[in-house]
Coordinates of C-alpha atoms in Angstrom, one line a residue:
M1 CA -73.4 -34.3 49.4
G2 CA -75.8 -36.9 50.9
M3 CA -79.1 -37.7 49.5
E4 CA -80.6 -35.2 51.7
E5 CA -78.6 -32.4 50.5
R6 CA -79.4 -34.1 46.9
L7 CA -83.1 -34.0 48.0
E8 CA -83.2 -30.5 49.2
E9 CA -81.7 -29.3 45.6
L10 CA -83.9 -31.3 44.1
H11 CA -86.8 -29.2 45.6
I12 CA -87.9 -32.5 46.8
S13 CA -90.2 -32.0 50.1
K14 CA -89.3 -34.3 53.1
E15 CA -92.6 -34.2 54.5
T16 CA -94.1 -35.7 51.2
I17 CA -91.7 -38.5 51.0
P18 CA -93.0 -41.6 52.1
E19 CA -91.3 -44.5 53.1
T20 CA -90.1 -46.4 50.1
W21 CA -87.4 -43.5 49.8
T22 CA -85.5 -45.1 52.7
V23 CA -84.8 -47.6 49.7
C24 CA -84.1 -45.0 47.7
K25 CA -81.6 -43.0 49.7
H26 CA -79.7 -46.8 50.8
A27 CA -80.1 -47.2 46.7
F28 CA -78.1 -43.8 46.1
C29 CA -75.2 -44.6 48.6
D30 CA -74.7 -48.5 47.7
L31 CA -75.6 -50.2 44.7
T32 CA -74.3 -53.3 45.4
Y33 CA -77.4 -55.4 45.6
I34 CA -79.5 -52.8 43.6
S35 CA -80.7 -54.2 40.3
P36 CA -80.9 -51.9 37.2
V37 CA -84.5 -51.4 37.0
V38 CA -85.2 -50.6 40.8
F39 CA -82.3 -47.7 40.1
L40 CA -83.9 -46.4 37.3
Y41 CA -87.4 -46.6 39.0
L42 CA -85.8 -44.6 42.1
L43 CA -84.4 -41.9 39.4
K44 CA -87.6 -41.3 37.8
G45 CA -89.0 -41.1 41.4
C46 CA -86.5 -38.1 42.0
Y47 CA -87.4 -36.3 38.9
I48 CA -90.9 -36.9 39.4
H49 CA -91.0 -35.2 43.1
G50 CA -88.3 -32.5 41.8
T51 CA -90.4 -28.8 41.7
C52 CA -87.3 -27.2 40.3
K53 CA -86.9 -26.0 36.4
A54 CA -86.0 -29.0 34.4
T55 CA -82.4 -28.1 33.5
K56 CA -81.1 -27.5 36.9
K57 CA -83.0 -31.0 37.4
F58 CA -81.3 -32.6 35.2
R59 CA -78.1 -31.2 36.1
A60 CA -78.7 -32.5 39.3
L61 CA -79.8 -36.0 39.0
Q62 CA -76.7 -36.0 36.3
Q63 CA -74.5 -35.5 38.9
Q64 CA -76.5 -37.4 41.4
V65 CA -76.0 -40.8 39.1
H66 CA -72.2 -39.7 38.5
L67 CA -72.0 -40.4 42.7
V68 CA -73.3 -43.0 42.1
L69 CA -71.6 -44.9 39.8
H70 CA -68.5 -44.7 42.4
N71 CA -71.4 -46.6 44.6
C72 CA -70.2 -50.2 43.6
P73 CA -73.0 -50.3 41.1
P74 CA -72.8 -54.8 40.3
H75 CA -70.7 -55.7 37.0
G76 CA -69.5 -52.3 37.1
P77 CA -70.3 -48.7 36.1
A78 CA -69.7 -49.2 32.4
I79 CA -71.8 -52.2 32.0
F80 CA -73.9 -51.0 34.4
V81 CA -74.8 -48.2 32.4
V82 CA -75.3 -50.3 29.0
R83 CA -77.7 -52.8 31.1
C84 CA -79.5 -49.1 31.9
L85 CA -79.9 -48.4 28.8
Y86 CA -81.4 -51.8 27.5
L87 CA -84.3 -51.2 30.4
L88 CA -84.9 -47.4 29.3
P89 CA -87.9 -47.9 26.2
I90 CA -90.0 -49.6 29.2
F91 CA -90.2 -45.7 30.7
G92 CA -91.8 -44.5 27.5
L93 CA -91.5 -40.3 27.7
Y94 CA -88.6 -40.3 30.2
S95 CA -86.5 -43.3 28.2
E96 CA -84.9 -40.4 25.8
G97 CA -83.8 -37.6 28.7
F98 CA -82.9 -40.4 30.8
S99 CA -80.7 -42.1 28.7
H100 CA -78.8 -39.1 27.7
L101 CA -78.4 -38.1 31.3
I102 CA -76.9 -41.5 32.3
I103 CA -74.7 -41.3 29.2
S104 CA -73.6 -38.1 30.4
A105 CA -73.1 -38.5 33.9
L106 CA -70.9 -42.2 33.0
R107 CA -68.5 -39.4 31.0
R108 CA -67.9 -37.2 33.7
F109 CA -67.5 -40.5 35.7
L110 CA -64.8 -41.9 33.0
K111 CA -63.0 -38.7 33.3
V112 CA -62.2 -39.1 36.2
A113 CA -61.7 -42.4 37.8
I114 CA -58.2 -44.5 37.4
T115 CA -59.3 -47.5 36.1
S116 CA -62.7 -49.0 34.5
E117 CA -61.6 -52.7 34.7
D118 CA -65.3 -53.5 33.4
L119 CA -65.4 -51.1 30.2
A120 CA -63.5 -54.0 27.5
E121 CA -66.3 -55.8 28.2
A122 CA -68.9 -53.1 28.1
K123 CA -67.6 -52.0 24.6
D124 CA -68.7 -55.2 23.6
L125 CA -72.0 -55.2 25.6
A126 CA -72.4 -51.9 23.9
A127 CA -71.8 -53.0 20.5
Q128 CA -74.5 -55.3 21.3
L129 CA -77.0 -52.9 21.8
F130 CA -76.6 -51.0 19.1
L131 CA -77.0 -53.8 16.9
D132 CA -80.2 -54.3 18.7
I133 CA -81.4 -50.5 17.9
V134 CA -80.9 -51.2 14.6
R135 CA -82.7 -53.7 14.1
G136 CA -85.4 -52.8 15.9
S137 CA -85.4 -55.2 18.9
I138 CA -84.3 -51.8 21.3
N139 CA -85.9 -48.7 20.6
H140 CA -83.7 -45.4 21.0
D141 CA -83.2 -42.6 18.2
A142 CA -80.0 -41.8 16.3
G143 CA -78.8 -39.5 19.3
V144 CA -78.3 -41.6 21.8
V145 CA -76.6 -44.3 18.7
V146 CA -74.3 -41.7 18.6
K147 CA -73.5 -40.9 22.2
V148 CA -73.2 -45.1 23.1
L149 CA -70.5 -45.1 20.3
E150 CA -68.6 -42.0 21.3
T151 CA -68.4 -42.8 24.9
F152 CA -67.6 -46.4 24.9
D153 CA -65.3 -46.2 22.2
V154 CA -67.1 -49.0 19.8
Q155 CA -65.1 -49.8 17.0
L156 CA -65.7 -51.7 13.9
T157 CA -63.9 -55.0 15.7
N158 CA -66.0 -54.6 18.4
I159 CA -69.1 -55.1 16.4
E160 CA -67.5 -57.3 14.2
R161 CA -66.6 -59.6 17.3
V162 CA -70.2 -59.6 18.2
M163 CA -71.5 -60.7 15.1
C164 CA -69.2 -63.5 15.1
P165 CA -71.3 -65.5 17.5
L166 CA -74.7 -64.3 15.1
K167 CA -72.8 -66.0 12.1
E168 CA -72.1 -69.3 13.5
K169 CA -75.4 -69.3 14.7
D170 CA -77.7 -68.4 11.9
D171 CA -75.1 -70.8 9.7
C172 CA -76.0 -68.7 6.5
S173 CA -73.5 -65.2 4.8
I174 CA -73.9 -62.4 7.4
D175 CA -72.7 -58.5 6.0
T176 CA -69.5 -57.5 7.8
A177 CA -69.4 -54.9 10.5
K178 CA -68.6 -52.1 7.9
A179 CA -71.4 -53.1 5.7
F180 CA -74.1 -53.2 8.4
I181 CA -73.2 -49.9 9.7
E182 CA -72.8 -48.5 5.8
R183 CA -76.6 -49.7 4.8
Y184 CA -77.6 -48.0 8.6
I185 CA -75.8 -44.9 7.6
F186 CA -77.4 -44.6 3.8
E187 CA -80.4 -45.3 5.5
L188 CA -79.9 -42.0 7.6
I189 CA -79.4 -40.2 4.8
E190 CA -82.4 -41.7 3.3
C191 CA -84.2 -39.7 5.8
Q192 CA -82.2 -36.5 5.6
S193 CA -80.5 -37.2 9.4
Y194 CA -77.1 -35.7 7.9
M195 CA -75.6 -35.0 10.9
T196 CA -76.2 -38.3 12.5
A197 CA -74.8 -39.9 9.2
V198 CA -71.4 -37.9 9.1
T199 CA -71.0 -38.4 12.7
L200 CA -70.6 -42.1 11.9
L201 CA -69.1 -42.0 8.6
E202 CA -66.1 -39.5 10.7
H203 CA -66.1 -42.0 14.1
F204 CA -65.8 -45.3 11.7
S205 CA -63.3 -43.5 9.7
I206 CA -65.3 -44.7 6.5
R207 CA -64.8 -42.1 3.5
Q208 CA -67.2 -41.8 0.8
S209 CA -67.3 -40.0 -2.9
G210 CA -67.8 -36.8 -0.9
Q211 CA -68.1 -34.3 -3.7
S212 CA -72.1 -35.8 -4.1
F213 CA -72.6 -36.3 -0.6
L214 CA -71.5 -33.1 -0.1
R215 CA -73.8 -31.0 -2.7
T216 CA -76.4 -33.1 -1.5
M217 CA -76.2 -31.7 2.0
I218 CA -75.7 -28.4 0.8
Q219 CA -78.7 -28.8 -1.2
N220 CA -80.9 -29.6 1.4
I221 CA -79.1 -26.5 3.7
Q222 CA -77.2 -29.1 5.7
F223 CA -74.4 -26.4 6.4
K224 CA -73.2 -27.5 10.0
A225 CA -72.9 -31.1 8.3
A226 CA -71.6 -30.7 5.2
E227 CA -68.6 -28.3 7.1
K228 CA -68.0 -31.4 9.8
W229 CA -67.9 -33.8 6.3
A230 CA -65.8 -31.8 4.5
T231 CA -63.4 -31.0 7.6
F232 CA -63.2 -34.9 7.9
M233 CA -62.5 -35.7 4.0
G234 CA -59.3 -32.6 4.3
K235 CA -58.8 -29.7 1.8
P236 CA -60.0 -30.7 -1.8
L237 CA -63.6 -31.5 -0.3
L238 CA -62.8 -28.1 1.7
C239 CA -62.2 -26.1 -1.0
S240 CA -65.2 -27.0 -2.8
L241 CA -67.4 -26.0 0.2
V242 CA -65.7 -22.9 0.2
Q243 CA -66.2 -22.8 -3.6
E244 CA -69.9 -24.2 -3.4
Y245 CA -70.2 -20.9 -0.5
V246 CA -69.3 -18.8 -2.8
D247 CA -71.3 -19.4 -5.6
R248 CA -74.6 -18.9 -3.5
N249 CA -72.8 -15.5 -2.5
M250 CA -73.0 -16.9 1.3
L251 CA -69.6 -15.1 1.7
S252 CA -69.7 -15.1 5.4
N253 CA -70.2 -18.5 5.7
A254 CA -67.1 -18.7 2.7
Y255 CA -64.7 -16.6 5.1
Q256 CA -65.3 -18.4 8.3
T257 CA -64.4 -21.8 6.4
I258 CA -61.5 -20.0 5.3
K259 CA -60.2 -18.6 8.5
K260 CA -61.0 -21.8 9.9
N261 CA -59.2 -24.1 8.2
N262 CA -56.4 -21.9 7.0
L263 CA -57.1 -21.1 3.3
Q264 CA -56.1 -17.9 2.6
Q265 CA -54.1 -18.7 0.1
D266 CA -56.0 -20.8 -2.0
F267 CA -58.8 -18.2 -2.1
P268 CA -56.9 -14.4 -2.1
D269 CA -59.0 -13.2 -3.5
V270 CA -62.5 -14.5 -1.9
Y271 CA -60.8 -13.7 1.8
H272 CA -60.5 -10.4 0.5
K273 CA -63.9 -10.1 -0.7
C274 CA -65.6 -11.5 2.5
K275 CA -63.3 -9.2 5.1
E276 CA -64.4 -6.6 2.4
S277 CA -68.0 -7.4 2.7
S278 CA -67.4 -7.7 6.7
L279 CA -65.8 -3.9 6.9
K280 CA -68.8 -2.4 5.2
K281 CA -71.4 -4.4 7.3
L282 CA -69.5 -2.3 10.5
A283 CA -68.9 1.0 8.9
E284 CA -72.9 1.1 8.0
K285 CA -73.7 0.4 11.2
G286 CA -71.0 2.9 12.8
C287 CA -68.2 0.4 14.1
W288 CA -65.1 2.6 12.9
D289 CA -62.9 1.5 15.4
V290 CA -63.9 -2.1 14.9
A291 CA -63.5 -2.1 11.2
E292 CA -59.9 -0.9 11.6
A293 CA -59.2 -3.2 14.1
K294 CA -60.5 -5.9 11.5
T295 CA -57.8 -4.8 9.3
N296 CA -55.3 -6.6 10.8
K297 CA -53.3 -3.5 8.9
D298 CA -53.7 -4.9 6.0
R299 CA -52.8 -2.5 3.3
Q300 CA -55.4 -3.3 0.7
L301 CA -58.4 -3.5 3.6
L302 CA -57.6 -0.4 5.0
E303 CA -57.3 1.5 1.4
Y304 CA -60.9 -0.1 1.2
L305 CA -62.1 1.4 4.1
V306 CA -61.2 4.5 3.4
Y307 CA -62.9 4.7 0.2
L308 CA -65.9 3.5 2.2
A309 CA -65.6 6.5 4.6
M310 CA -65.3 9.0 1.5
E311 CA -68.3 7.5 0.6
A312 CA -70.2 8.4 3.7
G313 CA -68.9 11.4 3.4
Y314 CA -67.1 11.1 6.8
L315 CA -64.1 13.1 5.7
E316 CA -62.1 13.6 8.9
K317 CA -62.1 9.8 9.7
V318 CA -60.1 9.4 5.9
D319 CA -57.5 12.0 7.2
E320 CA -56.9 10.2 10.1
L321 CA -56.6 6.3 8.3
C322 CA -54.3 8.2 5.8
E323 CA -52.0 10.1 8.2
R324 CA -51.7 6.7 10.9
Y325 CA -51.2 4.2 8.2
S326 CA -49.5 6.7 5.6
L327 CA -51.4 5.8 2.7
E328 CA -51.3 8.1 -0.3
G329 CA -53.1 9.1 -3.1
F330 CA -56.6 9.9 -0.7
L331 CA -55.8 13.2 0.5
N332 CA -56.4 14.6 -3.3
A333 CA -58.9 12.1 -4.8
K334 CA -62.2 13.1 -6.0
T335 CA -64.4 13.2 -2.5
P336 CA -68.2 13.2 -3.0
E337 CA -69.5 16.8 -3.4
A338 CA -71.6 18.6 -1.1
S339 CA -74.7 18.7 -3.0
V340 CA -74.3 14.7 -3.4
L341 CA -74.3 13.9 0.7
R342 CA -76.9 16.4 1.2
S343 CA -79.3 14.8 -1.0
R344 CA -78.3 11.4 0.6
Y345 CA -78.6 12.4 4.5
L346 CA -80.7 15.3 6.3
N347 CA -78.7 18.2 7.1
L348 CA -79.0 20.9 9.9
D349 CA -80.2 23.6 7.2
E350 CA -82.5 22.2 6.2
L351 CA -83.6 21.6 9.4
V352 CA -83.5 25.7 9.8
V353 CA -81.0 25.4 13.0
E354 CA -79.4 28.6 13.1
D355 CA -76.7 27.4 16.5
I356 CA -75.0 25.2 17.4
I357 CA -73.9 26.2 20.7
W358 CA -71.0 24.3 22.8
V359 CA -71.8 24.6 27.0
D360 CA -68.8 23.4 29.0
E361 CA -68.7 26.6 31.3
V362 CA -71.1 28.3 34.1
S363 CA -72.4 31.3 31.7
A364 CA -72.8 29.2 29.2
L365 CA -74.7 26.3 31.0
R366 CA -76.9 29.4 32.8
N367 CA -77.5 30.8 29.2
A368 CA -78.5 27.4 28.0
T369 CA -81.1 27.2 30.5
C370 CA -82.4 30.4 30.1
H371 CA -82.9 30.0 27.2
I372 CA -84.9 26.2 27.3
E373 CA -87.1 27.3 29.3
G374 CA -88.3 29.5 26.9
S375 CA -89.3 26.9 25.0
K376 CA -92.4 24.5 24.6
V377 CA -90.8 21.9 22.8
V378 CA -87.5 20.6 23.0
G379 CA -85.2 17.4 21.4
L380 CA -83.0 15.2 23.7
D381 CA -80.6 13.6 22.9
C382 CA -76.9 11.5 24.5
E383 CA -73.7 10.7 23.3
W384 CA -71.1 8.2 25.0
K385 CA -68.3 7.1 24.4
P386 CA -68.7 2.9 22.7
N387 CA -67.5 0.3 24.6
Y388 CA -66.9 -2.9 22.3
I389 CA -65.7 -6.0 25.1
K390 CA -68.7 -8.0 25.8
G391 CA -70.2 -7.9 29.1
S392 CA -68.3 -4.8 30.3
K393 CA -69.7 -1.8 31.8
P394 CA -71.3 0.8 29.6
N395 CA -69.5 4.1 29.6
K396 CA -70.4 7.4 31.2
V397 CA -72.4 9.6 29.2
S398 CA -70.1 12.5 28.1
I399 CA -72.0 14.8 26.1
M400 CA -76.0 15.5 26.6
Q401 CA -78.0 17.5 23.4
I402 CA -81.0 19.3 24.0
A403 CA -82.6 21.3 20.7
S404 CA -85.2 24.0 20.1
D405 CA -86.7 25.3 16.8
K406 CA -83.6 26.7 16.3
T407 CA -80.6 26.5 18.5
V408 CA -78.7 23.1 19.8
F409 CA -77.3 22.9 23.0
I410 CA -74.4 20.5 23.0
L411 CA -73.5 20.1 26.9
D412 CA -70.1 18.5 27.9
L413 CA -71.1 16.8 30.8
I414 CA -67.5 15.3 31.8
K415 CA -66.6 18.6 32.0
L416 CA -69.6 20.6 33.7
F417 CA -69.8 17.1 36.5
E418 CA -65.9 17.7 37.4
D419 CA -66.1 22.2 37.8
V420 CA -69.5 22.6 38.4
P421 CA -71.6 19.7 39.5
D422 CA -74.1 21.2 42.1
I423 CA -75.0 24.1 39.0
L424 CA -75.5 20.9 36.7
D425 CA -78.0 19.6 38.8
D426 CA -80.2 22.7 38.8
C427 CA -80.1 23.5 35.8
L428 CA -81.3 19.8 34.7
T429 CA -83.5 19.3 37.0
R430 CA -85.0 22.8 36.0
I431 CA -85.6 21.6 32.3
L432 CA -86.4 17.6 32.9
Q433 CA -88.4 18.7 35.8
S434 CA -90.5 21.3 34.6
P435 CA -94.3 20.6 33.3
R436 CA -93.8 23.2 31.3
I437 CA -92.0 21.6 28.3
L438 CA -92.0 18.8 26.3
K439 CA -89.2 16.7 26.2
L440 CA -88.7 14.3 22.9
G441 CA -85.9 11.8 22.6
I442 CA -85.2 9.1 20.7
T443 CA -83.6 5.3 21.3
P444 CA -80.0 5.0 21.4
N445 CA -78.5 2.9 18.9
M446 CA -81.8 2.0 17.5
G447 CA -81.1 1.9 14.1
P448 CA -78.1 -0.5 12.7
D449 CA -79.2 -3.2 15.7
L450 CA -82.8 -3.5 14.2
K451 CA -81.5 -5.4 11.3
H452 CA -83.4 -8.7 12.3
A453 CA -86.5 -7.2 13.4
K454 CA -89.6 -8.3 11.5
H455 CA -92.0 -5.0 11.5
P456 CA -94.8 -3.1 9.2
S457 CA -92.6 -0.9 6.3
L458 CA -92.4 2.7 6.5
N459 CA -93.6 2.7 2.1
N460 CA -96.7 4.1 3.3
L461 CA -97.5 5.7 6.7
S462 CA -101.0 6.2 6.5
C463 CA -100.9 2.0 6.5
W464 CA -99.9 2.4 10.2
S465 CA -102.7 2.9 13.1
S466 CA -102.2 6.3 15.0
E467 CA -101.4 4.1 18.2
S468 CA -98.8 2.5 16.1
L469 CA -97.3 5.8 15.4
V470 CA -97.6 7.3 18.4
R471 CA -96.0 3.6 20.3
F472 CA -93.0 4.7 17.8
L473 CA -93.0 8.1 19.6
S474 CA -92.6 6.9 22.7
V475 CA -90.7 5.3 25.9
G476 CA -87.4 5.1 24.1
V477 CA -85.9 8.6 26.1
L478 CA -85.7 6.5 29.3
C479 CA -83.1 4.4 28.1
D480 CA -80.7 7.8 27.5
I481 CA -82.8 9.0 31.0
K482 CA -81.4 5.4 32.9
Q483 CA -78.3 5.9 31.2
L484 CA -77.4 9.5 32.6
A485 CA -78.5 8.2 36.4
H486 CA -76.2 5.5 35.7
S487 CA -73.3 7.8 34.8
Y488 CA -74.3 10.9 37.3
E489 CA -75.7 8.4 40.3
D490 CA -74.7 12.0 42.5
L491 CA -76.9 14.2 40.2
G492 CA -80.6 13.8 41.4
C493 CA -81.6 15.7 38.6
F494 CA -81.8 12.8 35.9
K495 CA -83.4 10.6 38.7
H496 CA -86.8 12.6 37.8
Y497 CA -88.5 13.9 35.0
E498 CA -91.7 15.1 33.7
M499 CA -92.8 15.9 30.0
L500 CA -91.4 12.7 28.2
L501 CA -92.4 11.6 24.9
D502 CA -90.0 9.0 24.1
I503 CA -89.3 8.0 19.9
Q504 CA -89.5 4.3 19.9
N505 CA -90.7 1.4 18.6
V506 CA -93.1 -0.2 20.5
F507 CA -94.6 -2.1 17.4
K508 CA -91.2 -3.7 15.9
E509 CA -89.9 -0.7 15.1
P510 CA -89.5 -0.2 11.4
R511 CA -86.4 -1.1 9.5
G512 CA -83.6 2.2 9.6
G513 CA -85.3 3.2 13.2
L514 CA -85.0 7.1 13.6
S515 CA -83.2 7.6 10.4
G516 CA -85.9 5.7 8.2
L517 CA -88.5 7.7 9.9
A518 CA -87.0 11.2 9.0
K519 CA -86.6 9.8 5.4
K520 CA -90.3 9.1 5.3
I521 CA -91.2 12.6 7.0
L522 CA -89.0 15.2 6.2
G523 CA -87.6 13.1 2.8
A524 CA -84.4 12.1 3.6
G525 CA -82.2 10.1 6.7
L526 CA -79.9 10.3 8.9
N527 CA -76.1 10.0 8.7
K528 CA -75.1 7.3 11.3
T529 CA -71.9 7.1 10.7
R530 CA -70.1 9.1 13.1
R531 CA -73.0 7.0 15.4
N532 CA -69.7 5.2 17.1
S533 CA -67.2 7.8 17.7
N534 CA -65.2 8.8 20.9
W535 CA -66.9 11.0 22.5
E536 CA -65.2 11.2 25.8
Q537 CA -62.1 12.5 23.8
R538 CA -60.9 16.1 25.5
P539 CA -60.8 18.7 23.2
L540 CA -62.9 17.8 20.7
S541 CA -60.9 20.2 18.9
P542 CA -57.7 22.7 18.9
N543 CA -60.4 25.5 18.7
Q544 CA -62.5 23.8 21.5
R545 CA -61.8 26.0 24.5
C546 CA -63.9 28.4 26.8
G547 CA -67.4 27.7 25.3
M548 CA -67.7 29.0 22.1
L549 CA -70.4 29.7 19.7
W550 CA -70.5 28.0 16.2
T551 CA -72.8 29.6 12.9
L552 CA -73.5 27.2 10.8
F553 CA -74.4 29.8 8.1
T554 CA -70.2 31.2 7.8
R555 CA -68.9 27.8 8.6
N556 CA -66.6 29.5 11.6
Y557 CA -65.6 26.5 13.1
S558 CA -62.9 23.9 12.5
K559 CA -64.3 20.8 10.2
D560 CA -63.7 18.2 12.3
L561 CA -65.2 19.5 15.1
G562 CA -67.8 21.1 13.1
L563 CA -68.7 17.4 11.7
K564 CA -68.9 15.7 14.7
L565 CA -71.0 18.6 16.4
E566 CA -73.1 18.6 13.2
Y567 CA -73.7 15.1 14.3
A568 CA -74.5 15.4 17.5
A569 CA -77.5 17.9 16.8
L570 CA -78.9 15.8 14.2
D571 CA -80.5 13.6 16.3
A572 CA -82.0 16.1 19.0
A573 CA -82.9 18.7 15.9
V574 CA -84.9 16.3 14.0
L575 CA -87.6 15.2 17.0
I576 CA -89.1 18.5 16.4
H577 CA -89.4 17.9 13.2
I578 CA -91.1 14.4 13.5
F579 CA -92.8 15.9 16.2
R580 CA -94.3 18.8 14.1
H581 CA -95.5 16.0 11.7
V582 CA -97.3 14.1 14.7
R583 CA -98.9 17.3 15.8
N584 CA -100.4 18.5 12.6
H585 CA -101.7 14.3 12.0
S586 CA -103.3 14.7 15.6
Q587 CA -105.2 17.7 14.4
T588 CA -106.1 16.7 11.4
G589 CA -106.1 13.1 10.3
D590 CA -104.9 11.5 6.8
A591 CA -106.4 11.6 3.6
E592 CA -107.5 8.0 4.0
G593 CA -109.6 8.9 6.6
H594 CA -107.6 7.6 9.5
E595 CA -108.0 8.1 13.0
K596 CA -106.5 10.7 15.0
I597 CA -102.8 10.3 16.3
E598 CA -103.9 10.9 20.1
W599 CA -99.6 11.3 21.5
K600 CA -100.6 12.9 24.6
S601 CA -101.6 10.0 26.8
Y602 CA -97.7 8.8 26.0
I603 CA -96.6 11.5 27.5
V604 CA -94.5 10.2 30.4
S605 CA -93.7 11.6 34.0
H606 CA -91.5 9.9 37.3
M607 CA -92.0 12.0 40.0
D608 CA -91.2 11.1 43.8
N609 CA -94.4 12.6 45.1
P610 CA -97.2 12.4 43.1
K611 CA -99.5 14.7 45.5
K612 CA -97.9 17.7 43.5
T613 CA -101.3 18.3 42.0
K614 CA -100.3 22.3 41.1
K615 CA -97.4 20.8 38.9
Q616 CA -99.8 18.0 37.2
N617 CA -102.4 21.0 36.9
I618 CA -99.7 22.9 34.9
R619 CA -98.8 19.8 32.6
D620 CA -102.2 19.1 32.0
S621 CA -102.7 22.8 30.5
E622 CA -99.3 23.0 29.3
I623 CA -100.0 19.8 26.9
T624 CA -103.2 21.5 26.1
K625 CA -102.1 23.7 24.2
L626 CA -99.7 22.0 22.3

């Protein structure tokens, strides 16, 4: 690429380039008669006149310098770069950035250059530069020092060779190269520059007493430097590092160190304890398939995963794992009593839900639509098969749950779309675009993904402002609608909507998400262990055919399917009860005298024709009635 193209890449306008830029163009084509200082001033000019972002600018200039080093620099490319490094401190603020830039460019050059005749001489020159930096004659930071030593492969012999003339000249006792470097490393440690110190110790193969140094780094929370040092020193220190992690209950760090350095045989108990901790976190998130894969068919870990499923009340997962891996002794094991599980998690009986209706044929769909159109408020939720492959597209939405006061309809979208797409489009249009029905929603996967979020506590709802709580009940269902529209692009029902009130955190959402909010308002959270079930599996059970009605109180449906449907129904049904709390709060305020919740202003719509004033008037009148 020529200079003209380079200027374009750096966003440098040709009209603003002064005549002196002709020197720059010549310098980048031939360095034979260009001194390092002139080159650096020209490089600075390119940087100043460039208008693109810093990272892109750095990469473009690095590529340009890489090409320039092929153009006959005086005394060779490696020596040319060292001489530039000697001069760069006079460029003030540009010194550090340009130093890293030209060193990186030289590294790229050395990877492709067949030979570099000046490299041997450049090593000694780089060793001299190192001495001058350490002694304070040249001002470069420790990061540049490390890169110089690594790029030029400066060894103790090079430093010793540079120091010999100084010994003869001064005619006095001067430290050996090793002693000089050790003193410099000690100064770095005193300044707590542990990573730089460890890098230099490793580069020069200097081994010191490892235990105390390792403990010092860990105490100062320099774990990466400690791991680098332990890896360099060998297995005994790596074992000490693992033990330090275990003593501090840093199981994740211990596990990674054990796995990376093949220390499973040395720490079998710790390794399994770390694996079990990882499995427990995955189970709490509902990622059972990932947890199962993480066991690598290890029987001890599989048995622990079964115990986690039993503890969560996920009995169908217990049966599934026992059957797949021939695990005995669990099927007859004592499982948590239903009363215990009900006390831990919210269930549909407490929400006074009477029916769950599976909808997978035309007649059931039409009946569901008529029932829903007679409701003023409904809860919406969706489920789809989780995708654990990073960067891959999300799977198609499999089912859609719509809950009224006492009934939850679960629509098999995959089957209905294949069998009767036009009727499905018409029925859902009547629901989603109705200005008479308030649709409540939740954000998919909102609970476990907020592990590191910072937000107000749910311990006292009265401390929330009315605006904050209303914002919590807004915006999230749009994510479900977007996923639905992406999954079924041929349907128009998901492209427009009326009267949506979404449940999501807009104030950095409280821990636990919807489950946490349900626990504070309704007295119990939601069981999320089945959150990542395979909802594309058809049929969901041997009994699932021809649109069946299951009555919760008689429990006349299969256990596996019933539990899956109950989970699917819960998120939609609980929204109705949360909304009742918000609506009551908006009418009466709270005992502490806080303002009322003005939730009505957060209802959103998205229609093609904003001039539909009749529908808007209906919408406003219905909101007033709520």
